[in-house]
Amino acid sequence: MSQAIAPEKNGSVPYEQSRLYSLRHSAAHLMAQAITELYPGVKLSIGPPIENGFYYDVDLDEPIKESDLTAIEKKMKELAKLDQAITCKKAQDREDAKRIILEDCTLGQGEHTAEYKLQLLDAIPDGDDIIFYEQGRTDRAGNKHYFIDLCRGPHLPTTKEIKYFKLMSIAGAYWRGNVNNKQLTRIYGTAFETQEELDNYLYVLEEAKKRDHRILGKQLGLFMFSQRVGSGLPLWLPKGTTLRETLTDYLKKEQLERGYQGVITPNIASSKLYEKSGHIITYKDKMFPFMEDEDNNTFILKPMNCPFHIEIFANALRSYKELPIRLAEFGTVYRFEQSGELAGILRARGFTQDDAHLFVTPEQLEEEFIGVVKLTMDVLKKLGLTNYRARVGTRDPNDTKYVGGDENWKLAQEAIENACKSMDMDYDVSEGDAAFYGPKLDLIIKDALGREWQMGTIQVDYNLPERFELEYIGEDGNPHRPIMIHRAPFGSLERMIGLLTEHYSGAFPFWMSPVQIAIIPIADRHIEYAEKLKKDFKEYRISIDSRRETLGKKIRENQIQKVPVMLIVGDKDIENNTVGVRSREDGDKGAISIDSLKEFLESV
Amino acid sequence: MSQAIAPEKNGSVPYEQSRLYSLRHSAAHLMAQAITELYPGVKLSIGPPIENGFYYDVDLDEPIKESDLTAIEKKMKELAKLDQAITCKKAQDREDAKRIILEDCTLGQGEHTAEYKLQLLDAIPDGDDIIFYEQGRTDRAGNKHYFIDLCRGPHLPTTKEIKYFKLMSIAGAYWRGNVNNKQLTRIYGTAFETQEELDNYLYVLEEAKKRDHRILGKQLGLFMFSQRVGSGLPLWLPKGTTLRETLTDYLKKEQLERGYQGVITPNIASSKLYEKSGHIITYKDKMFPFMEDEDNNTFILKPMNCPFHIEIFANALRSYKELPIRLAEFGTVYRFEQSGELAGILRARGFTQDDAHLFVTPEQLEEEFIGVVKLTMDVLKKLGLTNYRARVGTRDPNDTKYVGGDENWKLAQEAIENACKSMDMDYDVSEGDAAFYGPKLDLIIKDALGREWQMGTIQVDYNLPERFELEYIGEDGNPHRPIMIHRAPFGSLERMIGLLTEHYSGAFPFWMSPVQIAIIPIADRHIEYAEKLKKDFKEYRISIDSRRETLGKKIRENQIQKVPVMLIVGDKDIENNTVGVRSREDGDKGAISIDSLKEFLESV
């Protein structure tokens, strides 16, 4: 899930200011209260809301197991129902705060349990308000419940409103994230406003686990990793390669028809190239270690294709008559992601971008931008990703970091918005979301599980043409600077195939399936007929499963491989010139003639 | 020319033992004699025969120019005709040799002219014979001519036999190749046994210069180099990319039909991979500098694809039923060639191999080898490279460096020879030419200029399966070691396209031409018709030259671009539904109907 972004309600307040955020924060306190009752003497540290829920880091005398979470959850439910008011309490000064921590927060378990809270207090700058949130009530049986925590809030008014929550998992976490400190126990939970939302979240989690592209990628023979090759460096297996090349061929054809020109550039370059582009400073963190030869020449593994395409543009004197020039490359780049951030092929260290750079005149910007948006939409439609929204990233009017001039920014922003309008595409404007070198359009895809993925960014760039002093001769005979558009409808083949694998749960549409048809001869004497069939339908990717296994086993295994169409052939089929059709979606469709098969396959 | 190998007469003695070698050596002496007469006081250093001729390094008081070579050549002709006997003279001892150098070799020009020869004498180990060759005669006018040189020979018996020679060029060369020493003048020449051979050599040189792929590559827009990207790292321009992808697509299709499976692997790997393969020791010189991260992980830019394909093989438990497994990849590799060895795309630092590795059982070796030879021959035929010879590289029976066992080597060598025989292909056996890990077959292509190129090596490998402990489960239920075959019919796309460019002088066959058809509308009012034509013939790669230039200029420029077919369209063509056809090979073919055009294009 790490690559999917949390669904965001259009037009709503940011998550950090939402009621849901407060709810999860209060749920974290509620969990901490439950833990103090179940594990007296526990030392609490911190417990914030996070993207999909909340956690609390606690220091327990003895370790707890995931199975203990049920009891904590039960206790939380009891405490919630008590309708404890959650109220804010401001310490008069640092001394007062210290007293509250040592007397109230410790709940009578001794001052040593306040260890982490005292350190947190120390970290609060002088002059800042020191705030606590407390909750408590005596239940019907006369038992007193109380909890108070050093906390900036905000919270819900009462625990009664914390209804739909679930504790998820346990992990280790070092105090203050420092490996030299003590390892605490982190307990993760989640909470929602309604049962339906909680159920949906848990369903998506469960479903996402089943659809995990790493598991499906192995099961379907798409790709592999090898320790000897290294983390984050996928090796594409035959079926994955076929899928990848099917996508590549499709996009190449689309691009050719739209006037793109293919180029191929090296995977390395002299450091001079990245000095000129500025990446050696702005992007160094993401670059692989440099290669230095004995003569002090430095080579860099390419993290992006743009400077190469610029070198190609700059290789000849360009006239306005040649523009727009659209250079496209399926370019493999390498980025030194931290190993903790790697996630199968969704986030890898080596990946192939379906990259292109358009060099355009200011007059061409809008039309070319529209062309790119149209291509991107056509690509997403072809891939079956039809649920998406658009976001225009513009300048922060209070920031001065931007290059390119006011007039240009206005022009580009209008071009982007006009492109959206002309395409009847709804969009939000996200102020301050632009890169320093130009405004952009993001398409945010919602997958079959409702998870959102930022894909298909289209970026206007005033910076690189400036840095490389690019020019074309205008109609007026004078040199002018072109504008660049960066775009990659897939993003990268790796990320898109990872997403498609999870979106389709491995059951790829017919046109992109690595094996489109599995012909299953019932016995050896039917193999010849199977091979004739394969030849007659050679426009499809067909495998013949001629193993000496039972028909049932062969069908089952091709089902696991999610092959869209199985053709089962036996004596009667040879006699009647038919095939038994089994569709991945509709199951057994019975015997049909070869002519009907042609029609059927065209309709799949 | 650096990548083409010298044509070799089959069955003849090695060049170093040939009469041609002695002839060139004697020609070098003759040139030195001529120089001593024209430039008295010249200091001679060394003058050996080389691959295509000979040179002499001389130390002159004032520099000479290429135009001075004519006079030297004329003097050589005079001296040759004198029929000077060339005789060997052995010095009695080192003292005697020193005397000969100081007295005879200096030709009365003073002892300082013997500077280099004395140093050469010093370099002769004690106990070795010290040999001179001398020649001399008094001409009809009574002038004495004499020359003697410290030299191991052998030489022709008389200068009279040096008839067909030419001085070629002048270059600088440091004494003993050391930049700290004095720079001498190197004069290059060549000599042959017959006028015809000399003429042919000069013609090929001249023609090769015109066909130089670096010049044509620029002129035809195939590829470029950039100082900011680095030496030996080509960037493929749109037309070169189209040509390259046309070749790639063709081979991919051929391979798919022959049961190959495509894979895609990263351009880098952990050093662990190359430790396992052994390349980190045997191949380090050719590897780019390593990339080391802060945690001491080392990454290596891949110099070859084999270890990756092995990881894919080893990724699953393999049964004999799955074998042969044929993994193919258009894999881009990087090798750190010395900058002096780089030659356009013929020898680059980054290139893409049309690589494949076959994992076979011993029983399958012969059949699979035949399959590979057949594929290679089909590919070469398709490329129009039909003039080649085969060479089987076998073990040196006196060497013990080989791995894999006698029985296996016998099996493999028989498989290779049987493959040649079954293909009716003549072959030589080159004993000792095998790699330490297995025997091989080389195909040596002769290009349009008669230059030979070693391409299409097919290599049997017993070593890597052993190092990686590869296994498959045999029919007997026990693990067995597979044999690997390495092959690459193109060698690399770069080298093959470089060769094809020179072979065809840029006039590529119709099927691989980046632009197959240029439609030239005579005036703007014919553009619409041109565009309709383009659509109707969309299976071809068509450009429309709608520039407002004269017809003559447009035809000329498309000729320079070596476009195979031009279609010129004007008023009459629109009226009569015709096109004016101009073929690259046959020139103007007049107006033909659209139907006839279809036929014509199918026949090109």
Coordinates of C-alpha atoms in Angstrom, one line a residue, chain A residues 61-393:
Chain A
D61 CA 7.8 -4.9 31.7
E62 CA 7.0 -7.9 29.6
P63 CA 6.3 -8.2 25.9
I64 CA 2.8 -8.4 24.6
K65 CA 1.5 -10.4 21.6
E66 CA -1.0 -9.6 18.9
S67 CA -3.4 -11.9 20.6
D68 CA -3.4 -9.5 23.6
L69 CA -4.9 -6.8 21.4
T70 CA -8.4 -8.2 21.8
A71 CA -8.4 -7.6 25.5
I72 CA -7.1 -4.1 25.1
E73 CA -9.7 -3.5 22.4
K74 CA -12.4 -4.8 24.8
K75 CA -11.2 -2.5 27.6
M76 CA -11.2 0.4 25.2
K77 CA -14.9 -0.3 24.3
E78 CA -15.8 -0.3 28.0
L79 CA -14.0 3.0 28.6
A80 CA -15.4 4.6 25.6
K81 CA -19.0 3.9 26.6
L82 CA -18.4 5.6 29.9
D83 CA -18.8 8.9 28.0
Q84 CA -15.8 10.4 29.6
A85 CA -15.5 14.1 28.8
I86 CA -12.1 14.9 27.2
T87 CA -11.0 18.2 28.4
C88 CA -8.1 20.5 28.0
K89 CA -6.0 21.6 30.9
K90 CA -3.3 24.2 30.7
A91 CA -0.4 24.1 33.1
Q92 CA 0.4 27.3 34.9
D93 CA 4.1 27.0 34.3
R94 CA 6.8 24.4 33.8
E95 CA 6.8 23.5 37.5
D96 CA 3.1 23.0 37.5
A97 CA 3.4 20.8 34.4
K98 CA 6.1 18.7 36.1
R99 CA 3.9 18.2 39.1
I100 CA 1.0 17.1 36.9
I101 CA 3.2 14.6 35.1
L102 CA 4.7 13.2 38.3
E103 CA 1.5 13.2 40.3
D104 CA -1.4 12.8 37.9
C105 CA 0.0 11.1 34.8
T106 CA 1.6 8.4 36.8
L107 CA -1.8 7.2 38.2
G108 CA -0.2 6.2 41.5
Q109 CA 2.3 3.8 39.8
G110 CA 5.4 5.7 40.9
E111 CA 7.4 8.6 39.5
H112 CA 9.6 6.2 37.4
T113 CA 6.7 5.7 35.0
A114 CA 6.9 9.3 34.0
E115 CA 10.4 8.8 32.4
Y116 CA 9.4 9.6 28.8
K117 CA 6.9 12.3 29.6
L118 CA 9.5 14.3 31.5
Q119 CA 11.8 14.2 28.6
L120 CA 8.9 15.3 26.3
L121 CA 8.3 18.2 28.7
D122 CA 11.9 19.2 28.5
A123 CA 11.6 19.4 24.8
I124 CA 8.8 22.0 24.9
P125 CA 10.4 25.4 24.2
D126 CA 10.2 28.0 26.9
G127 CA 7.3 30.3 26.5
D128 CA 5.1 27.8 24.8
D129 CA 1.8 26.8 26.5
I130 CA 2.0 23.4 28.1
I131 CA -1.2 21.6 27.6
F132 CA -2.7 18.3 28.9
Y133 CA -5.8 16.4 28.0
E134 CA -7.7 14.5 30.7
Q135 CA -10.6 12.1 30.8
G136 CA -12.2 10.2 33.6
R137 CA -15.4 8.9 35.2
T138 CA -16.6 6.6 37.9
D139 CA -18.5 3.6 36.5
R140 CA -21.7 2.0 37.8
A141 CA -19.8 -0.4 39.9
G142 CA -18.1 2.5 41.6
N143 CA -14.6 2.0 40.0
K144 CA -12.8 5.2 39.2
H145 CA -11.3 5.6 35.7
Y146 CA -8.9 8.4 34.9
F147 CA -6.3 9.3 32.3
I148 CA -4.3 12.5 31.6
D149 CA -1.6 13.0 28.9
L150 CA 0.7 15.7 27.9
C151 CA -0.8 16.6 24.5
R152 CA -1.5 19.5 22.2
G153 CA -4.8 18.1 21.0
P154 CA -7.3 18.6 19.5
H155 CA -9.6 15.8 20.7
L156 CA -13.2 14.9 20.5
P157 CA -15.4 16.2 23.3
T158 CA -16.1 12.7 24.8
T159 CA -14.9 9.1 24.6
K160 CA -18.5 8.1 23.6
E161 CA -17.8 9.3 20.1
I162 CA -15.0 6.8 19.6
K163 CA -17.1 3.9 18.3
Y164 CA -15.6 2.3 15.2
F165 CA -12.0 1.3 15.8
K166 CA -9.7 -1.7 15.7
L167 CA -6.2 -2.5 16.9
M168 CA -4.2 -3.7 14.1
S169 CA -0.7 -4.8 14.9
I170 CA 2.4 -4.6 17.1
A171 CA 5.9 -3.5 16.2
G172 CA 9.1 -2.4 17.8
A173 CA 10.1 1.3 17.8
Y174 CA 13.1 3.0 19.4
W175 CA 12.4 5.9 21.7
R176 CA 12.8 9.0 19.7
G177 CA 13.6 6.8 16.6
N178 CA 17.2 6.4 17.8
V179 CA 18.6 2.9 17.7
N180 CA 20.8 3.7 20.7
N181 CA 17.7 4.2 22.8
K182 CA 15.5 1.6 24.4
Q183 CA 13.1 -0.3 22.0
L184 CA 9.5 0.3 22.9
T185 CA 6.4 -1.5 21.9
R186 CA 4.3 0.3 19.2
I187 CA 0.7 -0.7 19.0
Y188 CA -1.1 0.3 15.8
G189 CA -4.8 0.9 15.6
T190 CA -7.3 2.6 13.3
A191 CA -10.6 4.4 13.8
F192 CA -13.3 5.7 11.5
E193 CA -16.5 7.8 11.8
T194 CA -18.8 4.9 10.7
Q195 CA -18.8 1.1 10.9
E196 CA -19.1 1.1 7.1
E197 CA -15.9 3.1 6.7
L198 CA -14.1 0.8 9.1
D199 CA -15.4 -2.3 7.4
N200 CA -14.4 -0.9 4.0
Y201 CA -10.9 -0.1 5.2
L202 CA -10.4 -3.6 6.7
Y203 CA -11.8 -5.1 3.5
V204 CA -9.5 -3.1 1.3
L205 CA -6.5 -4.0 3.6
E206 CA -7.4 -7.7 3.3
E207 CA -8.1 -7.5 -0.4
A208 CA -4.9 -5.5 -0.9
K209 CA -3.0 -8.3 0.8
K210 CA -4.4 -10.9 -1.5
R211 CA -3.6 -8.6 -4.5
D212 CA -0.1 -7.8 -3.4
H213 CA 1.8 -7.5 -6.6
R214 CA 4.8 -9.0 -5.0
I215 CA 3.0 -12.2 -4.3
L216 CA 1.1 -12.2 -7.6
G217 CA 4.2 -11.3 -9.5
K218 CA 5.8 -14.4 -8.2
Q219 CA 2.8 -16.6 -8.7
L220 CA 2.2 -15.4 -12.3
G221 CA 5.9 -15.5 -13.2
L222 CA 6.2 -11.8 -13.9
F223 CA 9.4 -10.8 -12.2
M224 CA 11.9 -11.8 -9.5
F225 CA 14.5 -10.3 -7.2
S226 CA 17.8 -11.8 -6.4
Q227 CA 20.1 -11.1 -3.5
R228 CA 23.1 -11.4 -5.7
V229 CA 21.7 -8.7 -8.1
G230 CA 20.5 -6.5 -5.2
S231 CA 17.5 -5.0 -3.6
G232 CA 15.1 -2.9 -5.7
L233 CA 16.5 -4.3 -8.9
P234 CA 13.8 -6.5 -10.5
L235 CA 14.6 -9.1 -13.2
W236 CA 11.7 -9.5 -15.6
L237 CA 10.8 -13.1 -16.2
P238 CA 9.4 -14.2 -19.6
K239 CA 5.7 -13.6 -18.8
G240 CA 6.4 -10.2 -17.2
T241 CA 8.6 -9.3 -20.2
T242 CA 5.7 -10.1 -22.6
L243 CA 3.3 -8.0 -20.5
R244 CA 5.8 -5.2 -20.4
E245 CA 6.5 -5.3 -24.1
T246 CA 2.8 -5.5 -24.9
L247 CA 2.3 -2.2 -23.0
T248 CA 5.5 -0.7 -24.6
D249 CA 4.4 -1.7 -28.1
Y250 CA 1.0 -0.2 -27.6
L251 CA 2.3 3.1 -26.4
K252 CA 5.0 3.3 -29.0
K253 CA 2.4 2.9 -31.7
E254 CA 0.2 5.6 -30.1
Q255 CA 3.1 7.9 -29.9
L256 CA 4.2 7.3 -33.4
E257 CA 0.8 8.3 -34.7
R258 CA 0.9 11.5 -32.6
G259 CA 4.2 12.6 -34.1
Y260 CA 6.6 11.5 -31.4
Q261 CA 10.1 10.4 -32.4
G262 CA 11.9 7.6 -30.6
V263 CA 15.4 8.0 -29.3
I264 CA 17.7 5.8 -27.2
T265 CA 20.2 7.2 -24.8
P266 CA 22.9 5.7 -22.5
N267 CA 22.3 4.7 -18.9
I268 CA 25.4 6.6 -17.8
A269 CA 26.8 10.0 -18.5
S270 CA 29.7 12.1 -17.5
S271 CA 29.1 14.2 -14.4
K272 CA 29.4 17.2 -16.7
L273 CA 25.9 16.6 -18.0
Y274 CA 24.4 16.7 -14.5
E275 CA 26.5 19.7 -13.6
K276 CA 25.0 21.5 -16.5
S277 CA 21.5 20.4 -15.6
G278 CA 21.9 21.2 -11.9
H279 CA 20.8 17.7 -10.8
I280 CA 24.2 17.0 -9.3
I281 CA 23.2 19.5 -6.6
T282 CA 19.5 19.2 -6.4
Y283 CA 19.2 15.5 -6.9
K284 CA 22.4 14.0 -5.5
D285 CA 20.6 12.2 -2.7
K286 CA 18.8 10.0 -5.1
M287 CA 21.7 9.2 -7.3
F288 CA 23.7 6.0 -7.1
P289 CA 27.3 6.4 -5.9
F290 CA 29.4 7.9 -8.7
M291 CA 32.0 6.0 -10.8
E292 CA 35.3 7.7 -10.9
D293 CA 38.1 6.5 -13.2
E294 CA 41.8 6.9 -12.7
D295 CA 41.9 10.1 -14.8
N296 CA 39.3 11.7 -12.4
N297 CA 36.5 11.4 -14.9
T298 CA 33.2 10.9 -13.1
F299 CA 30.4 8.8 -14.5
I300 CA 26.9 8.9 -13.1
L301 CA 24.2 6.2 -13.5
K302 CA 21.3 8.2 -15.0
P303 CA 18.5 9.1 -12.7
M304 CA 16.5 10.8 -15.4
N305 CA 16.4 11.1 -19.2
C306 CA 15.7 14.8 -19.7
P307 CA 19.3 16.0 -20.0
F308 CA 20.0 13.4 -22.7
H309 CA 17.0 14.5 -24.8
I310 CA 18.2 18.1 -24.4
E311 CA 21.6 17.1 -25.8
I312 CA 19.7 15.7 -28.8
F313 CA 17.7 18.8 -29.3
A314 CA 20.8 20.9 -29.0
N315 CA 22.7 18.7 -31.5
A316 CA 21.4 20.7 -34.5
L317 CA 20.4 24.2 -35.2
R318 CA 16.6 24.2 -34.9
S319 CA 14.1 26.2 -36.8
Y320 CA 10.6 27.1 -35.6
K321 CA 9.4 25.0 -38.6
E322 CA 10.7 21.8 -36.9
L323 CA 8.9 22.5 -33.6
P324 CA 7.2 20.9 -31.8
I325 CA 9.9 18.2 -31.4
R326 CA 8.6 15.3 -29.3
L327 CA 11.4 13.0 -28.3
A328 CA 10.3 9.7 -26.6
E329 CA 12.3 7.0 -24.9
F330 CA 11.5 4.0 -22.8
G331 CA 14.5 5.0 -20.7
T332 CA 15.8 2.9 -17.8
V333 CA 16.9 5.1 -14.9
Y334 CA 18.3 4.3 -11.4
R335 CA 17.5 6.1 -8.2
F336 CA 19.1 5.2 -4.9
E337 CA 16.0 4.8 -2.8
Q338 CA 16.5 3.8 0.8
S339 CA 16.1 0.1 1.2
G340 CA 13.3 0.7 3.7
E341 CA 11.4 2.5 1.1
L342 CA 11.5 -0.2 -1.5
A343 CA 8.3 -2.0 -2.3
G344 CA 8.5 -4.6 -5.0
I345 CA 8.3 -3.0 -8.4
L346 CA 6.0 -0.2 -7.2
R347 CA 9.1 1.4 -5.7
A348 CA 12.3 0.0 -7.2
R349 CA 15.8 1.3 -7.6
G350 CA 15.9 0.6 -11.3
F351 CA 12.9 1.3 -13.5
T352 CA 11.9 2.2 -17.1
Q353 CA 10.1 5.4 -17.7
D354 CA 7.8 5.9 -20.7
D355 CA 9.4 9.2 -20.9
A356 CA 9.1 12.0 -23.5
H357 CA 10.1 15.6 -23.7
L358 CA 8.3 18.1 -26.0
F359 CA 10.2 21.2 -27.1
V360 CA 7.6 23.8 -28.1
T361 CA 7.2 27.4 -28.9
P362 CA 5.1 29.5 -26.4
E363 CA 2.4 29.6 -29.1
Q364 CA 2.3 25.8 -29.3
L365 CA 2.3 25.2 -25.5
E366 CA -1.5 25.0 -25.1
E367 CA -2.1 22.8 -28.1
E368 CA 0.7 20.5 -27.2
F369 CA -0.4 20.3 -23.6
I370 CA -3.9 19.3 -24.8
G371 CA -2.3 16.7 -27.0
V372 CA -0.4 15.2 -24.0
V373 CA -3.5 15.2 -21.8
K374 CA -5.5 13.5 -24.5
L375 CA -2.8 10.8 -25.0
T376 CA -2.7 10.3 -21.2
M377 CA -6.4 9.9 -21.0
D378 CA -6.5 7.5 -24.0
V379 CA -3.7 5.4 -22.4
L380 CA -5.5 5.2 -19.0
K381 CA -8.7 4.3 -20.7
K382 CA -6.9 1.5 -22.7
L383 CA -5.5 0.2 -19.4
G384 CA -8.9 0.2 -17.8
L385 CA -8.1 2.9 -15.3
T386 CA -11.1 5.2 -15.9
N387 CA -11.6 6.5 -12.4
Y388 CA -9.3 9.5 -11.8
R389 CA -9.2 13.2 -10.9
A390 CA -7.0 16.0 -12.1
R391 CA -5.0 18.5 -10.0
V392 CA -3.3 21.5 -11.3
G393 CA -0.2 22.5 -9.3

